[in-house]
Coordinates of C-alpha atoms in Angstrom, one line a residue:
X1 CA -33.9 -6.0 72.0
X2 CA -32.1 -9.1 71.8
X3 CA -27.9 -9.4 72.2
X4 CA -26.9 -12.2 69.9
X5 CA -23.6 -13.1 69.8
X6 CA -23.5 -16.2 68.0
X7 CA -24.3 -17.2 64.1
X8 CA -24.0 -19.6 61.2
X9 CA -24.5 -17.9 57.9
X10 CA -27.4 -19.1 55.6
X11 CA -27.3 -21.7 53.4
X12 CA -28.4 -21.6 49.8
X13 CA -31.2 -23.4 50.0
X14 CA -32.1 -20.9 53.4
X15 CA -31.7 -17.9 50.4
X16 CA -34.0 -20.0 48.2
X17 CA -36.6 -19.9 50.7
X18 CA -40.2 -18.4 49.6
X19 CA -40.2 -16.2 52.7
X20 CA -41.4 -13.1 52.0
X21 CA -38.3 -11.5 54.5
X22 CA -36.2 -14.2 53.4
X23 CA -34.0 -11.6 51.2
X24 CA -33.6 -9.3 54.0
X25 CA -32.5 -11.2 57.0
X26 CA -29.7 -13.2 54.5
X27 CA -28.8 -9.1 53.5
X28 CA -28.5 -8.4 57.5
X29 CA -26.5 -11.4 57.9
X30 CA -24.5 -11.6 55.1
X31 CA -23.8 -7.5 55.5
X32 CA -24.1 -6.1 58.4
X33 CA -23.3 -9.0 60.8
X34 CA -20.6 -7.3 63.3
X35 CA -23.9 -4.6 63.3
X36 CA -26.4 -6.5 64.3
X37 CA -23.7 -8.3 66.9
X38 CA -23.0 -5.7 68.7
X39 CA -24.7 -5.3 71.8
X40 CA -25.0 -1.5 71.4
X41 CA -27.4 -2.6 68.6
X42 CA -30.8 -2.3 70.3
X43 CA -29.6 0.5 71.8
X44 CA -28.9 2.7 69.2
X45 CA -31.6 1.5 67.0
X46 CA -34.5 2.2 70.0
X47 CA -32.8 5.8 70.8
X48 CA -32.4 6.8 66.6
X49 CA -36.4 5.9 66.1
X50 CA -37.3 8.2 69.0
X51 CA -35.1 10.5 67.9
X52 CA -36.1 10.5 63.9
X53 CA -40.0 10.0 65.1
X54 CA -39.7 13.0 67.0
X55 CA -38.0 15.2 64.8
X56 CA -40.8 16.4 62.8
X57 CA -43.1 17.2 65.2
X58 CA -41.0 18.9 67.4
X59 CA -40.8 21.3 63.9
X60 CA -44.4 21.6 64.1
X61 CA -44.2 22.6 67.7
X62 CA -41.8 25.3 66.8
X63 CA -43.7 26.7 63.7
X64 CA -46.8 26.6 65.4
X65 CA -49.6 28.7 64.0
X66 CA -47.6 29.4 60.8
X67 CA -48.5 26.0 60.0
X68 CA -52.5 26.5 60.6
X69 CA -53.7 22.6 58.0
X70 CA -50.8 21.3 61.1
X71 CA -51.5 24.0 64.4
X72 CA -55.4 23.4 64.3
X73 CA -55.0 19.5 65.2
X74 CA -53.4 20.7 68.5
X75 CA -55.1 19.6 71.2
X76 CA -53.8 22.4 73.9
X77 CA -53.4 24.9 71.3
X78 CA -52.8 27.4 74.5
X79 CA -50.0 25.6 75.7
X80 CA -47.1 25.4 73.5
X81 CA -43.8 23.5 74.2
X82 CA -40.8 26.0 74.2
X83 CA -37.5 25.2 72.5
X84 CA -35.9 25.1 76.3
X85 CA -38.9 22.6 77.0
X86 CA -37.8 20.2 74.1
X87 CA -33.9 20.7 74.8
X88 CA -34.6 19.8 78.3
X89 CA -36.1 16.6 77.3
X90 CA -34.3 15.4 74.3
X91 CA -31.1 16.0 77.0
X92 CA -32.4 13.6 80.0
X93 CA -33.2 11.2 77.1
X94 CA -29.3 11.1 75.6
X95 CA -27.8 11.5 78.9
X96 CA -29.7 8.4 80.4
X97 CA -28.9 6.8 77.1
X98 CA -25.0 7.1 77.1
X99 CA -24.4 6.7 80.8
X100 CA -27.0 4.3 82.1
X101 CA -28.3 2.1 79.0
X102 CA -25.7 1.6 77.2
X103 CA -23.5 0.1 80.5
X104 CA -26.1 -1.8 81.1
X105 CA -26.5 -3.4 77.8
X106 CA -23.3 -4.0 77.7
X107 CA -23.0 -5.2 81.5
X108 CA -25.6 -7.8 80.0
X109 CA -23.4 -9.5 77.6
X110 CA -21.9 -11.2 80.4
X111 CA -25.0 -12.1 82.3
X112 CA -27.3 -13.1 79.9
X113 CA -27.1 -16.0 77.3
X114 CA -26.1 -15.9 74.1
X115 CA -29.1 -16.9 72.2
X116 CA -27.9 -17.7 67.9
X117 CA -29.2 -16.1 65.0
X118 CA -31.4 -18.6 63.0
X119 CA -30.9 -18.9 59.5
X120 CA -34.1 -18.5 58.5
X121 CA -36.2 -15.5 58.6
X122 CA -40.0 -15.1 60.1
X123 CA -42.9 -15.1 58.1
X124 CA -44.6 -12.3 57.9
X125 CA -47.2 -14.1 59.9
X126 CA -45.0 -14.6 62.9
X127 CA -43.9 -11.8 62.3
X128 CA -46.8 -9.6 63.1
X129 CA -48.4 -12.5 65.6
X130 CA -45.0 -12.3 67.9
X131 CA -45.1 -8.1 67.7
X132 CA -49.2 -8.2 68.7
X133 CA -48.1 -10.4 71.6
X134 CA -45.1 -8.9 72.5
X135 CA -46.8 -5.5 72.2
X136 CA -49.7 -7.0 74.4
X137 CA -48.0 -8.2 77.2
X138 CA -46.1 -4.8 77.4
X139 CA -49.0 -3.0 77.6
X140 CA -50.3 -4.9 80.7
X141 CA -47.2 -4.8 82.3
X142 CA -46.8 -0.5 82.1
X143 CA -50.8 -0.7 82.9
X144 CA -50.1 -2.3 86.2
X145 CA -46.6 -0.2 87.2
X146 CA -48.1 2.8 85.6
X147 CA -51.3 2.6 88.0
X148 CA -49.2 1.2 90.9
X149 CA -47.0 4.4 90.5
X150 CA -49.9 7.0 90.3
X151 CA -51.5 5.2 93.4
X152 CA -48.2 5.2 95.7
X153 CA -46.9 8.9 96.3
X154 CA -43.2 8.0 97.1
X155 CA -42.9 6.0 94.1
X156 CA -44.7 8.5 92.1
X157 CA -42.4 11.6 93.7
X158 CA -39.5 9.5 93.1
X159 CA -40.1 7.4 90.5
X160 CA -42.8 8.5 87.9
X161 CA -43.0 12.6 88.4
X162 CA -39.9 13.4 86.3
X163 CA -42.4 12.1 82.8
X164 CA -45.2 14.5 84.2
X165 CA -43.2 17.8 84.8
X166 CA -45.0 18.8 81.9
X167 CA -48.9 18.9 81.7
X168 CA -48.6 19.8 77.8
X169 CA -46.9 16.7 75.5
X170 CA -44.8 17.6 73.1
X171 CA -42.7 14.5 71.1
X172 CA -39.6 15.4 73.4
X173 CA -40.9 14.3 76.2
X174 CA -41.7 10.7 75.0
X175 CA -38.4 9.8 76.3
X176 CA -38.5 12.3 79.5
X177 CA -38.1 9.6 82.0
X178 CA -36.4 9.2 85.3
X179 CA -33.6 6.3 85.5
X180 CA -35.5 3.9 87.7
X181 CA -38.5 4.3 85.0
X182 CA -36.3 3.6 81.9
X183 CA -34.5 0.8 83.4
X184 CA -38.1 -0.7 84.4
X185 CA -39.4 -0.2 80.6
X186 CA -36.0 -1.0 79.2
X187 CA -36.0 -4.6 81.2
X188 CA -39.3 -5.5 80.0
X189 CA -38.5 -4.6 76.6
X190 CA -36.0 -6.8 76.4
X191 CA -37.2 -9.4 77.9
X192 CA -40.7 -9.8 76.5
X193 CA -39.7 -11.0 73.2
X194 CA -37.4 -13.9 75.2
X195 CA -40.1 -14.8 76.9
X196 CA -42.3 -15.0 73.8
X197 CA -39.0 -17.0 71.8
X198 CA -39.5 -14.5 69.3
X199 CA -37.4 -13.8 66.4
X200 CA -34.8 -11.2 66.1
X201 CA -36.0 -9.8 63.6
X202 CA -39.7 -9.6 64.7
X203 CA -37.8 -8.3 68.2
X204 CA -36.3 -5.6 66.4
X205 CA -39.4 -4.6 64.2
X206 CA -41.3 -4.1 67.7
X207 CA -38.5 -1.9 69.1
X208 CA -39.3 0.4 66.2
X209 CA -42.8 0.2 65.7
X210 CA -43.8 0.4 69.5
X211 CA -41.2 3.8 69.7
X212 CA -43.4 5.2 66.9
X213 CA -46.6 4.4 69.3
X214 CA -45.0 5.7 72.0
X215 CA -44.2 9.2 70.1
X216 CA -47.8 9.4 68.5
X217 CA -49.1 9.1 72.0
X218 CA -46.9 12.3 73.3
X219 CA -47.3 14.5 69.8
X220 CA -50.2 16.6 71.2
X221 CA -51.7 16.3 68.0
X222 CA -55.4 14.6 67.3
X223 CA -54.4 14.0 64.1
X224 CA -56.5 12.4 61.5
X225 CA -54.0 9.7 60.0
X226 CA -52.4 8.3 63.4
X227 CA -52.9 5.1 64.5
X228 CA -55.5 5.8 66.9
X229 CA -57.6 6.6 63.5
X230 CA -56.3 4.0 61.3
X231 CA -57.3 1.3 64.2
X232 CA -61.2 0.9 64.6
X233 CA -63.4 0.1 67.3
X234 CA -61.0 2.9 69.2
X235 CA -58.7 -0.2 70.3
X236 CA -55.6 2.5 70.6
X237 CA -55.3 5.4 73.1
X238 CA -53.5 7.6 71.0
X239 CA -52.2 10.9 71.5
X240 CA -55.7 12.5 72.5
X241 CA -55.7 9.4 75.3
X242 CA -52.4 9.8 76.7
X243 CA -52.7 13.9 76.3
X244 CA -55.8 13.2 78.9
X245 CA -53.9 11.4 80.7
X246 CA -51.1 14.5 81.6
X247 CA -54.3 16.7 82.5
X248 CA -55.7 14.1 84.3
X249 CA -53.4 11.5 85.7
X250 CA -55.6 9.4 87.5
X251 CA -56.9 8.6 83.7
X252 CA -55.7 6.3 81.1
X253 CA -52.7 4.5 82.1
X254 CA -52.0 2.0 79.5
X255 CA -49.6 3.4 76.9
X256 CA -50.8 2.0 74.1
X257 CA -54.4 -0.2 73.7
X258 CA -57.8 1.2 75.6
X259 CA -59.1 -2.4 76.8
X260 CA -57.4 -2.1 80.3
X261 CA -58.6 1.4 80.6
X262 CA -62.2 0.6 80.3
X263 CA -62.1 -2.7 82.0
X264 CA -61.3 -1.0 85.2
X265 CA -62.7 2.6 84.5
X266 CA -59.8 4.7 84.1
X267 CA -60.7 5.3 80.7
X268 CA -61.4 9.1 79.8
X269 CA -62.4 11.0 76.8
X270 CA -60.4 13.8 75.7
X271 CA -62.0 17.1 76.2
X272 CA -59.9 19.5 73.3
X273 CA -59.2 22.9 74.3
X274 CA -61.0 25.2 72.6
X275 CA -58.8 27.7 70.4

């Protein structure tokens, strides 16, 4: 998320430190400096998660029934992505990728500043407070264009319709976005963890972890050990939330937590299609 171009290598005593991630921010910047440099960084490591995070499910589209402990947590069992579905998809994705995101992360190297590389690494305290917020204030911000897009029917036509082609989801389609829509999510997603001065590292954590929300919420799968699950008091959406959502589209428009959803009643329940 962030474009760094600038460092001074740890110390000792910053490899000394009793930070739990100590070890592994002094092994990203001792080894894999002109990596984590680059300004293609963020890039490549945001498209590889959605593309590793989507890989096995897509598998589990394409086996289908044949995997029954797998096909019986589908929640539109009747409506199964096709391999021309998925290749359609994963193709928008890669060709917005190479020929809008990556110019335009590289166009920001000379716009931006150059923010350094501290020396020492977050706690793990930090980082999990700086993902919450960073993750929080995203989550407003889609809430309000994502409502504001569904509302508007030029912006929606324009904008917004390219994600909904499909009414089933399928892990593919995570990505599925028109270019006006990526650069929007792309923007924010850079610059929420600026705004929030967090730390690389906690910037880059959040790149990966909110990808893997954003795939569990397009899997089609209610199943039992997603986040959704593992989170209590129903505080994520989830796949059965966002799955609602392509049925109904005037429903559930926050991509990942449920509070906005049922502060101004757009929250609805899935309804599982019966096999």
């Amino acid at each position: 998320m962030l474009n760094i171009t600038e460092l001074s290598l740890p110390s000792p005593r910053s490899r000394s430190s009793d930070r739990l991630l100590q070890p592994l921010w002094d092994h990203l910047l001792i080894h894999h400096l002109s990596l984590i440099l680059s300004p293609f960084f963020p890039v490549i490591l945001a498209f590889f998660s959605y593309f590793i995070f989507s890989l096995p499910f897509a598998v589990m589209d394409l086996l289908g029934e044949k995997v029954s402990s797998f096909h019986k947590y589908k929640i539109q069992p009747d409506r199964r992505p096709t391999l021309a579905m998925m290749a359609r998809s994963f193709m928008t994705a890669l060709y917005n990728h190479v020929f809008f995101v990556l110019p335009a992360a590289l166009i920001a190297t000379f716009v931006l500043p150059a923010p350094t590389l501290p020396q020492s690494a977050p706690t793990l305290c930090q980082l999990l407070t700086e993902g919450l917020a960073t993750l929080l204030l995203f989550d407003t911000q889609y809430f309000i264009w994502h409502y504001v897009h569904h509302k508007h029917p030029q912006l929606y036509r324009w904008i917004h319709a390219v994600h909904h082609e499909y009414t089933v989801t399928f892990s593919w389609s995570t990505e599925q976005l028109s270019i006006p829509e990526l650069m929007s999510v792309g923007f924010w997603s850079n610059l929420d963890p600026i705004i929030l001065k967090c730390h690389p590292l906690s910037a880059w954590c959040v790149t990966v972890f909110s990808l893997w929300m954003s795939v569990e919420d397009h899997i089609g799968y209610d199943l039992p050990w997603t986040l959704n699950h593992l989170v209590p008091f129903g505080l994520l959406g989830g796949a059965p939330a966002h799955d609602m959502h392509h049925q109904r589209p005037s429903t559930n428009y926050a991509p990942f937590f449920s509070h906005w959803d049922r502060t101004f009643g757009t929250a609805a329940t899935l309804k599982k299609s019966k096999q």
